[in-house]
């Protein structure tokens, strides 16, 4: 399933909602963002799937009309996708009604579009493509490739990738390298580490080989995870790794 990026809640007074969410869930928001194109002030709460508190910025805002007709509450659900233009075309072909011809600017620099609620059981649905995306080549690890693509933050890229994830051979040129369940093979040879940030990803079953490799390549990061939860936990580990490479 596509990840739920956020759930939008429309409120009359964002400050009041802030106080309520603090009482209910010890929540503090990210800095408010005004998105004049959509006529809304936005406060995000939480990590992963976030709450998006929407306040209208003027009488012409879609949120003003929503509040007067339906009152405060659930405004929309947003799914994250890697390619929002492609998703718009898919939804159009499937008979849904995108509310804009092309994706538009959303909060956090995302590109977004909405579907008319009359075709989606009365729920306004948004699709969004995050601003932060990584171009990655996956060598011989199709399951991880599918898992990472589903996060919406990762675009498989074969020609000139920024980053490489490999379960096999070491690449020539890249900004960072993830060795995925490859430490048994690599620990058998005395190879010098490529001069880029490296993450060794391994299951706990093969942790011995990962630690042997790590002793030889001490600058590499190590992510040893139980086999049963490797694919659940790895996306966040990889996205944090690529973010740290990007931020130097
Ligand atoms: C209206 N309706 C909704 C709804 N808003 N149903 C579910 N969820 C909503 N949020 C219902 C109305 O009650 C009505 O139902 C029917 O949809 C059609 O209403 P309408 O009067 O014909 O149309 P409008 O003028 O109320 O427009 C509704 C529509 C509009 C969804 C088309 O609000 C729109 O284009 N929304 C997309 C943009 C948006 O919402 N921007 C603000 C958030 P009945 O039963 O009476 O027919 S921007 C945002 O959130 C960004 C920043 C982000 O996440 O990054």
PDB file of C-alpha atoms and ligand atoms in Angstrom:
ATOM      1  CA  UNK A   1       0.000   0.000   0.000  1.00  0.00           C
ATOM      2  CA  UNK A   2       1.121   3.544  -0.649  1.00  0.00           C
ATOM      3  CA  UNK A   3       2.227   5.269   2.545  1.00  0.00           C
ATOM      4  CA  UNK A   4      -0.176   7.764   4.103  1.00  0.00           C
ATOM      5  CA  UNK A   5       1.865  10.955   4.149  1.00  0.00           C
ATOM      6  CA  UNK A   6      -0.545  12.960   6.251  1.00  0.00           C
ATOM      7  CA  UNK A   7      -4.121  13.402   7.379  1.00  0.00           C
ATOM      8  CA  UNK A   8      -5.489  16.904   6.945  1.00  0.00           C
ATOM      9  CA  UNK A   9      -7.837  18.298   9.620  1.00  0.00           C
ATOM     10  CA  UNK A  10      -9.624  21.599   9.097  1.00  0.00           C
ATOM     11  CA  UNK A  11     -10.015  23.862  12.130  1.00  0.00           C
ATOM     12  CA  UNK A  12     -11.301  27.372  12.813  1.00  0.00           C
ATOM     13  CA  UNK A  13      -8.404  28.310  15.066  1.00  0.00           C
ATOM     14  CA  UNK A  14      -4.957  26.722  14.659  1.00  0.00           C
ATOM     15  CA  UNK A  15      -3.720  28.021  18.031  1.00  0.00           C
ATOM     16  CA  UNK A  16      -6.660  26.414  19.838  1.00  0.00           C
ATOM     17  CA  UNK A  17      -6.000  23.142  17.988  1.00  0.00           C
ATOM     18  CA  UNK A  18      -2.340  23.406  19.006  1.00  0.00           C
ATOM     19  CA  UNK A  19      -3.327  23.638  22.664  1.00  0.00           C
ATOM     20  CA  UNK A  20      -5.744  20.697  22.334  1.00  0.00           C
ATOM     21  CA  UNK A  21      -3.176  18.471  20.581  1.00  0.00           C
ATOM     22  CA  UNK A  22      -0.631  19.351  23.239  1.00  0.00           C
ATOM     23  CA  UNK A  23      -3.060  18.316  25.982  1.00  0.00           C
ATOM     24  CA  UNK A  24      -4.130  15.154  24.143  1.00  0.00           C
ATOM     25  CA  UNK A  25      -0.850  13.939  22.692  1.00  0.00           C
ATOM     26  CA  UNK A  26       1.997  16.110  24.053  1.00  0.00           C
ATOM     27  CA  UNK A  27       2.281  17.344  20.477  1.00  0.00           C
ATOM     28  CA  UNK A  28       4.158  20.418  19.351  1.00  0.00           C
ATOM     29  CA  UNK A  29       3.904  21.494  15.736  1.00  0.00           C
ATOM     30  CA  UNK A  30       6.549  22.256  13.160  1.00  0.00           C
ATOM     31  CA  UNK A  31       6.661  25.975  12.310  1.00  0.00           C
ATOM     32  CA  UNK A  32       3.443  27.084  10.610  1.00  0.00           C
ATOM     33  CA  UNK A  33       3.607  27.512   6.837  1.00  0.00           C
ATOM     34  CA  UNK A  34       1.325  29.793   4.854  1.00  0.00           C
ATOM     35  CA  UNK A  35       0.467  28.482   1.423  1.00  0.00           C
ATOM     36  CA  UNK A  36      -1.268  31.386  -0.263  1.00  0.00           C
ATOM     37  CA  UNK A  37      -1.973  29.457  -3.479  1.00  0.00           C
ATOM     38  CA  UNK A  38      -4.237  27.142  -1.434  1.00  0.00           C
ATOM     39  CA  UNK A  39      -5.396  29.833   1.001  1.00  0.00           C
ATOM     40  CA  UNK A  40      -4.276  27.865   4.054  1.00  0.00           C
ATOM     41  CA  UNK A  41      -2.003  28.065   7.100  1.00  0.00           C
ATOM     42  CA  UNK A  42      -0.563  24.641   7.867  1.00  0.00           C
ATOM     43  CA  UNK A  43       0.873  23.129  11.014  1.00  0.00           C
ATOM     44  CA  UNK A  44       2.346  19.620  10.823  1.00  0.00           C
ATOM     45  CA  UNK A  45       2.528  17.321  13.824  1.00  0.00           C
ATOM     46  CA  UNK A  46       4.482  14.102  14.342  1.00  0.00           C
ATOM     47  CA  UNK A  47       6.788  11.867  12.319  1.00  0.00           C
ATOM     48  CA  UNK A  48       5.942   9.274   9.687  1.00  0.00           C
ATOM     49  CA  UNK A  49       2.248   9.757   8.959  1.00  0.00           C
ATOM     50  CA  UNK A  50       1.696  13.300  10.187  1.00  0.00           C
ATOM     51  CA  UNK A  51      -1.337  15.328  11.174  1.00  0.00           C
ATOM     52  CA  UNK A  52      -1.778  18.447   9.077  1.00  0.00           C
ATOM     53  CA  UNK A  53      -3.848  21.120  10.793  1.00  0.00           C
ATOM     54  CA  UNK A  54      -5.395  23.454   8.224  1.00  0.00           C
ATOM     55  CA  UNK A  55      -6.602  26.940   8.973  1.00  0.00           C
ATOM     56  CA  UNK A  56      -8.191  29.161   6.316  1.00  0.00           C
ATOM     57  CA  UNK A  57      -6.292  32.291   5.303  1.00  0.00           C
ATOM     58  CA  UNK A  58      -9.219  34.177   3.829  1.00  0.00           C
ATOM     59  CA  UNK A  59     -12.835  34.044   2.657  1.00  0.00           C
ATOM     60  CA  UNK A  60     -11.921  32.479  -0.718  1.00  0.00           C
ATOM     61  CA  UNK A  61     -10.072  29.535   0.794  1.00  0.00           C
ATOM     62  CA  UNK A  62     -11.425  26.029   0.101  1.00  0.00           C
ATOM     63  CA  UNK A  63     -11.116  25.509   3.869  1.00  0.00           C
ATOM     64  CA  UNK A  64     -13.437  28.452   4.628  1.00  0.00           C
ATOM     65  CA  UNK A  65     -16.139  26.876   2.458  1.00  0.00           C
ATOM     66  CA  UNK A  66     -15.483  23.449   3.988  1.00  0.00           C
ATOM     67  CA  UNK A  67     -15.786  24.792   7.547  1.00  0.00           C
ATOM     68  CA  UNK A  68     -19.002  26.663   6.870  1.00  0.00           C
ATOM     69  CA  UNK A  69     -20.610  23.658   5.166  1.00  0.00           C
ATOM     70  CA  UNK A  70     -19.273  20.754   7.203  1.00  0.00           C
ATOM     71  CA  UNK A  71     -17.651  22.165  10.349  1.00  0.00           C
ATOM     72  CA  UNK A  72     -14.273  21.184  11.800  1.00  0.00           C
ATOM     73  CA  UNK A  73     -12.838  17.727  11.185  1.00  0.00           C
ATOM     74  CA  UNK A  74     -11.318  15.401   8.612  1.00  0.00           C
ATOM     75  CA  UNK A  75     -10.524  17.391   5.487  1.00  0.00           C
ATOM     76  CA  UNK A  76      -8.401  15.000   3.412  1.00  0.00           C
ATOM     77  CA  UNK A  77      -6.094  11.986   3.363  1.00  0.00           C
ATOM     78  CA  UNK A  78      -2.798  12.280   1.480  1.00  0.00           C
ATOM     79  CA  UNK A  79      -0.907   9.345  -0.028  1.00  0.00           C
ATOM     80  CA  UNK A  80       2.793   9.721  -0.877  1.00  0.00           C
ATOM     81  CA  UNK A  81       3.992   8.687  -4.337  1.00  0.00           C
ATOM     82  CA  UNK A  82       7.344   8.809  -6.125  1.00  0.00           C
ATOM     83  CA  UNK A  83       5.878  10.320  -9.314  1.00  0.00           C
ATOM     84  CA  UNK A  84       2.808  12.474  -8.814  1.00  0.00           C
ATOM     85  CA  UNK A  85       2.411  13.298 -12.523  1.00  0.00           C
ATOM     86  CA  UNK A  86       2.243   9.588 -13.348  1.00  0.00           C
ATOM     87  CA  UNK A  87      -0.240   9.034 -10.516  1.00  0.00           C
ATOM     88  CA  UNK A  88      -2.432  11.849 -11.846  1.00  0.00           C
ATOM     89  CA  UNK A  89      -2.478  10.215 -15.293  1.00  0.00           C
ATOM     90  CA  UNK A  90      -3.269   6.805 -13.743  1.00  0.00           C
ATOM     91  CA  UNK A  91      -6.136   8.200 -11.682  1.00  0.00           C
ATOM     92  CA  UNK A  92      -7.531  10.059 -14.680  1.00  0.00           C
ATOM     93  CA  UNK A  93      -7.413   6.875 -16.804  1.00  0.00           C
ATOM     94  CA  UNK A  94      -9.145   4.968 -13.991  1.00  0.00           C
ATOM     95  CA  UNK A  95     -12.111   7.378 -14.120  1.00  0.00           C
ATOM     96  CA  UNK A  96     -11.365   9.564 -11.091  1.00  0.00           C
ATOM     97  CA  UNK A  97     -11.547  13.332 -11.325  1.00  0.00           C
ATOM     98  CA  UNK A  98      -8.311  15.172 -10.528  1.00  0.00           C
ATOM     99  CA  UNK A  99      -9.144  18.698  -9.373  1.00  0.00           C
ATOM    100  CA  UNK A 100      -6.230  20.258 -11.278  1.00  0.00           C
ATOM    101  CA  UNK A 101      -4.894  19.435 -14.732  1.00  0.00           C
ATOM    102  CA  UNK A 102      -1.348  19.142 -13.429  1.00  0.00           C
ATOM    103  CA  UNK A 103       0.190  18.793  -9.974  1.00  0.00           C
ATOM    104  CA  UNK A 104       0.548  22.029  -7.998  1.00  0.00           C
ATOM    105  CA  UNK A 105       2.697  23.257  -5.119  1.00  0.00           C
ATOM    106  CA  UNK A 106       1.767  21.873  -1.701  1.00  0.00           C
ATOM    107  CA  UNK A 107       3.174  22.222   1.808  1.00  0.00           C
ATOM    108  CA  UNK A 108       6.887  21.507   2.379  1.00  0.00           C
ATOM    109  CA  UNK A 109       7.640  22.057  -1.317  1.00  0.00           C
ATOM    110  CA  UNK A 110       5.736  18.900  -2.281  1.00  0.00           C
ATOM    111  CA  UNK A 111       3.907  18.565  -5.608  1.00  0.00           C
ATOM    112  CA  UNK A 112       0.302  17.585  -5.053  1.00  0.00           C
ATOM    113  CA  UNK A 113      -3.094  17.015  -6.621  1.00  0.00           C
ATOM    114  CA  UNK A 114      -6.532  16.171  -5.229  1.00  0.00           C
ATOM    115  CA  UNK A 115      -9.333  13.902  -6.457  1.00  0.00           C
ATOM    116  CA  UNK A 116     -12.927  15.060  -6.310  1.00  0.00           C
ATOM    117  CA  UNK A 117     -14.582  13.443  -3.259  1.00  0.00           C
ATOM    118  CA  UNK A 118     -17.708  12.444  -5.193  1.00  0.00           C
ATOM    119  CA  UNK A 119     -15.729   9.526  -6.732  1.00  0.00           C
ATOM    120  CA  UNK A 120     -13.890   8.538  -3.553  1.00  0.00           C
ATOM    121  CA  UNK A 121     -16.645   7.714  -1.069  1.00  0.00           C
ATOM    122  CA  UNK A 122     -16.926  11.326   0.058  1.00  0.00           C
ATOM    123  CA  UNK A 123     -13.297  11.602   1.203  1.00  0.00           C
ATOM    124  CA  UNK A 124     -11.063  14.217  -0.383  1.00  0.00           C
ATOM    125  CA  UNK A 125      -7.905  12.354  -1.450  1.00  0.00           C
ATOM    126  CA  UNK A 126      -4.549  14.010  -2.087  1.00  0.00           C
ATOM    127  CA  UNK A 127      -1.440  12.527  -3.689  1.00  0.00           C
ATOM    128  CA  UNK A 128       1.898  14.143  -2.967  1.00  0.00           C
ATOM    129  CA  UNK A 129       5.452  13.779  -4.207  1.00  0.00           C
ATOM    130  CA  UNK A 130       8.046  14.767  -1.610  1.00  0.00           C
ATOM    131  CA  UNK A 131      10.666  17.402  -2.325  1.00  0.00           C
ATOM    132  CA  UNK A 132      13.460  15.198  -0.988  1.00  0.00           C
ATOM    133  CA  UNK A 133      14.004  12.336  -3.391  1.00  0.00           C
ATOM    134  CA  UNK A 134      17.060  10.211  -4.071  1.00  0.00           C
ATOM    135  CA  UNK A 135      18.133   8.701  -7.392  1.00  0.00           C
ATOM    136  CA  UNK A 136      19.297   5.199  -6.652  1.00  0.00           C
ATOM    137  CA  UNK A 137      20.538   2.238  -8.657  1.00  0.00           C
ATOM    138  CA  UNK A 138      19.602  -1.127  -7.173  1.00  0.00           C
ATOM    139  CA  UNK A 139      21.821  -4.023  -8.214  1.00  0.00           C
ATOM    140  CA  UNK A 140      20.337  -7.485  -7.661  1.00  0.00           C
ATOM    141  CA  UNK A 141      17.986  -6.524  -4.826  1.00  0.00           C
ATOM    142  CA  UNK A 142      14.491  -6.218  -6.403  1.00  0.00           C
ATOM    143  CA  UNK A 143      12.589  -6.616  -3.124  1.00  0.00           C
ATOM    144  CA  UNK A 144      14.429  -3.710  -1.530  1.00  0.00           C
ATOM    145  CA  UNK A 145      13.993  -1.683  -4.728  1.00  0.00           C
ATOM    146  CA  UNK A 146      10.197  -2.159  -4.594  1.00  0.00           C
ATOM    147  CA  UNK A 147      10.132  -1.396  -0.868  1.00  0.00           C
ATOM    148  CA  UNK A 148      12.135   1.805  -1.285  1.00  0.00           C
ATOM    149  CA  UNK A 149      10.153   2.986  -4.304  1.00  0.00           C
ATOM    150  CA  UNK A 150       6.986   2.664  -2.243  1.00  0.00           C
ATOM    151  CA  UNK A 151       8.316   5.196   0.257  1.00  0.00           C
ATOM    152  CA  UNK A 152       7.961   7.875  -2.443  1.00  0.00           C
ATOM    153  CA  UNK A 153      11.415   9.209  -1.564  1.00  0.00           C
ATOM    154  CA  UNK A 154      13.402   6.964  -3.846  1.00  0.00           C
ATOM    155  CA  UNK A 155      13.549   6.924  -7.626  1.00  0.00           C
ATOM    156  CA  UNK A 156      15.203   3.904  -9.226  1.00  0.00           C
ATOM    157  CA  UNK A 157      17.732   5.290 -11.680  1.00  0.00           C
ATOM    158  CA  UNK A 158      20.077   3.264 -13.819  1.00  0.00           C
ATOM    159  CA  UNK A 159      22.127   5.776 -15.784  1.00  0.00           C
ATOM    160  CA  UNK A 160      23.709   8.260 -13.430  1.00  0.00           C
ATOM    161  CA  UNK A 161      22.506   7.436  -9.942  1.00  0.00           C
ATOM    162  CA  UNK A 162      23.498   9.453  -6.886  1.00  0.00           C
ATOM    163  CA  UNK A 163      23.480   6.347  -4.745  1.00  0.00           C
ATOM    164  CA  UNK A 164      23.941   2.629  -5.281  1.00  0.00           C
ATOM    165  CA  UNK A 165      22.443  -0.267  -3.333  1.00  0.00           C
ATOM    166  CA  UNK A 166      24.034  -3.557  -4.230  1.00  0.00           C
ATOM    167  CA  UNK A 167      23.750  -7.169  -3.213  1.00  0.00           C
ATOM    168  CA  UNK A 168      26.620  -8.009  -5.528  1.00  0.00           C
ATOM    169  CA  UNK A 169      29.431  -6.196  -7.299  1.00  0.00           C
ATOM    170  CA  UNK A 170      30.959  -2.904  -6.186  1.00  0.00           C
ATOM    171  CA  UNK A 171      30.194   0.074  -8.469  1.00  0.00           C
ATOM    172  CA  UNK A 172      32.724   2.430 -10.033  1.00  0.00           C
ATOM    173  CA  UNK A 173      31.122   5.815  -9.463  1.00  0.00           C
ATOM    174  CA  UNK A 174      28.555   6.918  -6.925  1.00  0.00           C
ATOM    175  CA  UNK A 175      28.062   9.284  -3.979  1.00  0.00           C
ATOM    176  CA  UNK A 176      27.263   6.548  -1.489  1.00  0.00           C
ATOM    177  CA  UNK A 177      27.036   2.806  -1.309  1.00  0.00           C
ATOM    178  CA  UNK A 178      24.723   0.420   0.530  1.00  0.00           C
ATOM    179  CA  UNK A 179      25.795  -3.227   0.679  1.00  0.00           C
ATOM    180  CA  UNK A 180      22.601  -5.192   1.103  1.00  0.00           C
ATOM    181  CA  UNK A 181      22.988  -8.720   2.487  1.00  0.00           C
ATOM    182  CA  UNK A 182      26.356  -8.927   0.728  1.00  0.00           C
ATOM    183  CA  UNK A 183      28.712  -9.153   3.688  1.00  0.00           C
ATOM    184  CA  UNK A 184      29.248 -12.924   3.456  1.00  0.00           C
ATOM    185  CA  UNK A 185      30.669 -12.565  -0.062  1.00  0.00           C
ATOM    186  CA  UNK A 186      32.677  -9.406   0.657  1.00  0.00           C
ATOM    187  CA  UNK A 187      34.089 -10.640   3.957  1.00  0.00           C
ATOM    188  CA  UNK A 188      35.772 -13.514   2.052  1.00  0.00           C
ATOM    189  CA  UNK A 189      38.036 -11.099   0.133  1.00  0.00           C
ATOM    190  CA  UNK A 190      40.454  -8.463   1.235  1.00  0.00           C
ATOM    191  CA  UNK A 191      39.065  -5.572  -0.815  1.00  0.00           C
ATOM    192  CA  UNK A 192      39.715  -1.900  -0.019  1.00  0.00           C
ATOM    193  CA  UNK A 193      36.505   0.047   0.714  1.00  0.00           C
ATOM    194  CA  UNK A 194      35.298   2.402  -2.037  1.00  0.00           C
ATOM    195  CA  UNK A 195      36.041   6.030  -1.023  1.00  0.00           C
ATOM    196  CA  UNK A 196      32.416   7.015  -0.393  1.00  0.00           C
ATOM    197  CA  UNK A 197      30.079   6.773   2.614  1.00  0.00           C
ATOM    198  CA  UNK A 198      29.121   3.124   3.026  1.00  0.00           C
ATOM    199  CA  UNK A 199      26.295   1.402   4.893  1.00  0.00           C
ATOM    200  CA  UNK A 200      26.492  -2.333   5.510  1.00  0.00           C
ATOM    201  CA  UNK A 201      22.944  -3.705   5.751  1.00  0.00           C
ATOM    202  CA  UNK A 202      22.680  -7.269   6.990  1.00  0.00           C
ATOM    203  CA  UNK A 203      20.326  -9.655   8.753  1.00  0.00           C
ATOM    204  CA  UNK A 204      21.198 -10.751  12.263  1.00  0.00           C
ATOM    205  CA  UNK A 205      21.582 -14.330  10.951  1.00  0.00           C
ATOM    206  CA  UNK A 206      24.665 -13.218   8.997  1.00  0.00           C
ATOM    207  CA  UNK A 207      25.824 -10.637  11.557  1.00  0.00           C
ATOM    208  CA  UNK A 208      29.175 -12.441  11.997  1.00  0.00           C
ATOM    209  CA  UNK A 209      30.133 -11.645   8.368  1.00  0.00           C
ATOM    210  CA  UNK A 210      28.875  -8.077   8.701  1.00  0.00           C
ATOM    211  CA  UNK A 211      31.063  -7.532  11.778  1.00  0.00           C
ATOM    212  CA  UNK A 212      34.097  -9.085  10.030  1.00  0.00           C
ATOM    213  CA  UNK A 213      33.610  -6.708   7.100  1.00  0.00           C
ATOM    214  CA  UNK A 214      33.048  -3.796   9.452  1.00  0.00           C
ATOM    215  CA  UNK A 215      36.365  -4.492  11.201  1.00  0.00           C
ATOM    216  CA  UNK A 216      38.084  -4.076   7.821  1.00  0.00           C
ATOM    217  CA  UNK A 217      35.961  -1.086   6.821  1.00  0.00           C
ATOM    218  CA  UNK A 218      35.547   0.702  10.172  1.00  0.00           C
ATOM    219  CA  UNK A 219      34.285   3.922   8.589  1.00  0.00           C
ATOM    220  CA  UNK A 220      31.247   2.146   7.201  1.00  0.00           C
ATOM    221  CA  UNK A 221      27.944   2.333   9.077  1.00  0.00           C
ATOM    222  CA  UNK A 222      26.407  -0.941  10.175  1.00  0.00           C
ATOM    223  CA  UNK A 223      22.691  -1.810  10.174  1.00  0.00           C
ATOM    224  CA  UNK A 224      22.148  -5.360  11.414  1.00  0.00           C
ATOM    225  CA  UNK A 225      18.423  -6.094  11.626  1.00  0.00           C
ATOM    226  CA  UNK A 226      16.372  -9.223  12.369  1.00  0.00           C
ATOM    227  CA  UNK A 227      15.450 -11.030   9.159  1.00  0.00           C
ATOM    228  CA  UNK A 228      11.736 -10.770   9.978  1.00  0.00           C
ATOM    229  CA  UNK A 229      11.789  -6.977  10.218  1.00  0.00           C
ATOM    230  CA  UNK A 230      14.631  -6.047   7.878  1.00  0.00           C
ATOM    231  CA  UNK A 231      12.378  -4.695   5.129  1.00  0.00           C
ATOM    232  CA  UNK A 232      10.162  -2.878   7.615  1.00  0.00           C
ATOM    233  CA  UNK A 233      13.009  -1.080   9.362  1.00  0.00           C
ATOM    234  CA  UNK A 234      15.436  -0.542   6.495  1.00  0.00           C
ATOM    235  CA  UNK A 235      13.574   2.235   4.620  1.00  0.00           C
ATOM    236  CA  UNK A 236      14.006   4.684   7.499  1.00  0.00           C
ATOM    237  CA  UNK A 237      17.658   3.635   7.961  1.00  0.00           C
ATOM    238  CA  UNK A 238      18.425   4.164   4.256  1.00  0.00           C
ATOM    239  CA  UNK A 239      16.587   7.496   4.036  1.00  0.00           C
ATOM    240  CA  UNK A 240      18.477   8.763   7.102  1.00  0.00           C
ATOM    241  CA  UNK A 241      21.748   7.525   5.587  1.00  0.00           C
ATOM    242  CA  UNK A 242      21.143   9.317   2.269  1.00  0.00           C
ATOM    243  CA  UNK A 243      20.038  12.462   4.102  1.00  0.00           C
ATOM    244  CA  UNK A 244      23.286  12.430   6.108  1.00  0.00           C
ATOM    245  CA  UNK A 245      25.296  12.001   2.861  1.00  0.00           C
ATOM    246  CA  UNK A 246      23.417  14.929   1.322  1.00  0.00           C
ATOM    247  CA  UNK A 247      24.003  17.145   4.355  1.00  0.00           C
ATOM    248  CA  UNK A 248      27.691  16.240   4.421  1.00  0.00           C
TER     249      UNK A 248
HETATM  250  C1  LIG B   1     -16.111  19.630  -0.103  1.00  0.00           C
HETATM  251  N1  LIG B   1     -16.723  18.458  -0.049  1.00  0.00           N
HETATM  252  C2  LIG B   1     -15.959  17.592   0.584  1.00  0.00           C
HETATM  253  C3  LIG B   1     -14.796  18.313   0.952  1.00  0.00           C
HETATM  254  N2  LIG B   1     -14.938  19.582   0.510  1.00  0.00           N
HETATM  255  N3  LIG B   1     -16.122  16.304   0.872  1.00  0.00           N
HETATM  256  C4  LIG B   1     -15.137  15.691   1.562  1.00  0.00           C
HETATM  257  N4  LIG B   1     -13.985  16.321   1.955  1.00  0.00           N
HETATM  258  C5  LIG B   1     -13.795  17.622   1.660  1.00  0.00           C
HETATM  259  N5  LIG B   1     -12.672  18.234   2.049  1.00  0.00           N
HETATM  260  C6  LIG B   1     -18.019  18.085  -0.591  1.00  0.00           C
HETATM  261  C7  LIG B   1     -19.074  19.159  -0.403  1.00  0.00           C
HETATM  262  O1  LIG B   1     -19.618  19.090   0.882  1.00  0.00           O
HETATM  263  C8  LIG B   1     -20.059  18.739  -1.466  1.00  0.00           C
HETATM  264  O2  LIG B   1     -20.825  17.658  -1.003  1.00  0.00           O
HETATM  265  C9  LIG B   1     -19.166  18.231  -2.585  1.00  0.00           C
HETATM  266  O3  LIG B   1     -17.916  17.958  -1.980  1.00  0.00           O
HETATM  267  C10 LIG B   1     -18.928  19.203  -3.697  1.00  0.00           C
HETATM  268  O4  LIG B   1     -18.889  20.442  -3.135  1.00  0.00           O
HETATM  269  P1  LIG B   1     -19.013  21.742  -4.019  1.00  0.00           P
HETATM  270  O5  LIG B   1     -19.756  22.749  -3.231  1.00  0.00           O
HETATM  271  O6  LIG B   1     -19.522  21.449  -5.356  1.00  0.00           O
HETATM  272  O7  LIG B   1     -17.550  22.120  -4.247  1.00  0.00           O
HETATM  273  P2  LIG B   1     -16.681  22.980  -3.364  1.00  0.00           P
HETATM  274  O8  LIG B   1     -16.674  24.345  -3.969  1.00  0.00           O
HETATM  275  O9  LIG B   1     -17.038  22.851  -1.925  1.00  0.00           O
HETATM  276  O10 LIG B   1     -15.277  22.323  -3.595  1.00  0.00           O
HETATM  277  C11 LIG B   1     -14.955  21.091  -3.085  1.00  0.00           C
HETATM  278  C12 LIG B   1     -13.609  20.726  -3.633  1.00  0.00           C
HETATM  279  C13 LIG B   1     -12.628  21.878  -3.331  1.00  0.00           C
HETATM  280  C14 LIG B   1     -13.169  19.410  -2.968  1.00  0.00           C
HETATM  281  C15 LIG B   1     -13.712  20.501  -5.134  1.00  0.00           C
HETATM  282  O11 LIG B   1     -12.601  22.155  -1.926  1.00  0.00           O
HETATM  283  C16 LIG B   1     -11.228  21.658  -3.783  1.00  0.00           C
HETATM  284  O12 LIG B   1     -10.868  21.875  -4.956  1.00  0.00           O
HETATM  285  N6  LIG B   1     -10.361  21.176  -2.876  1.00  0.00           N
HETATM  286  C17 LIG B   1      -8.948  20.910  -3.190  1.00  0.00           C
HETATM  287  C18 LIG B   1      -8.057  22.008  -2.690  1.00  0.00           C
HETATM  288  C19 LIG B   1      -8.077  22.140  -1.206  1.00  0.00           C
HETATM  289  O13 LIG B   1      -8.945  21.580  -0.538  1.00  0.00           O
HETATM  290  N7  LIG B   1      -7.150  22.992  -0.654  1.00  0.00           N
HETATM  291  C20 LIG B   1      -7.041  23.196   0.770  1.00  0.00           C
HETATM  292  C21 LIG B   1      -6.093  22.238   1.360  1.00  0.00           C
HETATM  293  P3  LIG B   1     -22.397  17.565  -1.290  1.00  0.00           P
HETATM  294  O14 LIG B   1     -22.838  16.301  -0.621  1.00  0.00           O
HETATM  295  O15 LIG B   1     -22.967  18.812  -0.700  1.00  0.00           O
HETATM  296  O16 LIG B   1     -22.497  17.514  -2.798  1.00  0.00           O
HETATM  297  S1  LIG B   1      -4.487  22.479   0.705  1.00  0.00           S
HETATM  298  C22 LIG B   1      -3.505  21.284   1.370  1.00  0.00           C
HETATM  299  O17 LIG B   1      -3.945  20.532   2.167  1.00  0.00           O
HETATM  300  C23 LIG B   1      -2.063  21.279   0.899  1.00  0.00           C
HETATM  301  C24 LIG B   1      -1.423  22.520   1.328  1.00  0.00           C
HETATM  302  C25 LIG B   1      -1.219  20.101   1.339  1.00  0.00           C
HETATM  303  O18 LIG B   1      -1.702  19.157   1.974  1.00  0.00           O
HETATM  304  O19 LIG B   1       0.000  20.117   0.994  1.00  0.00           O
END
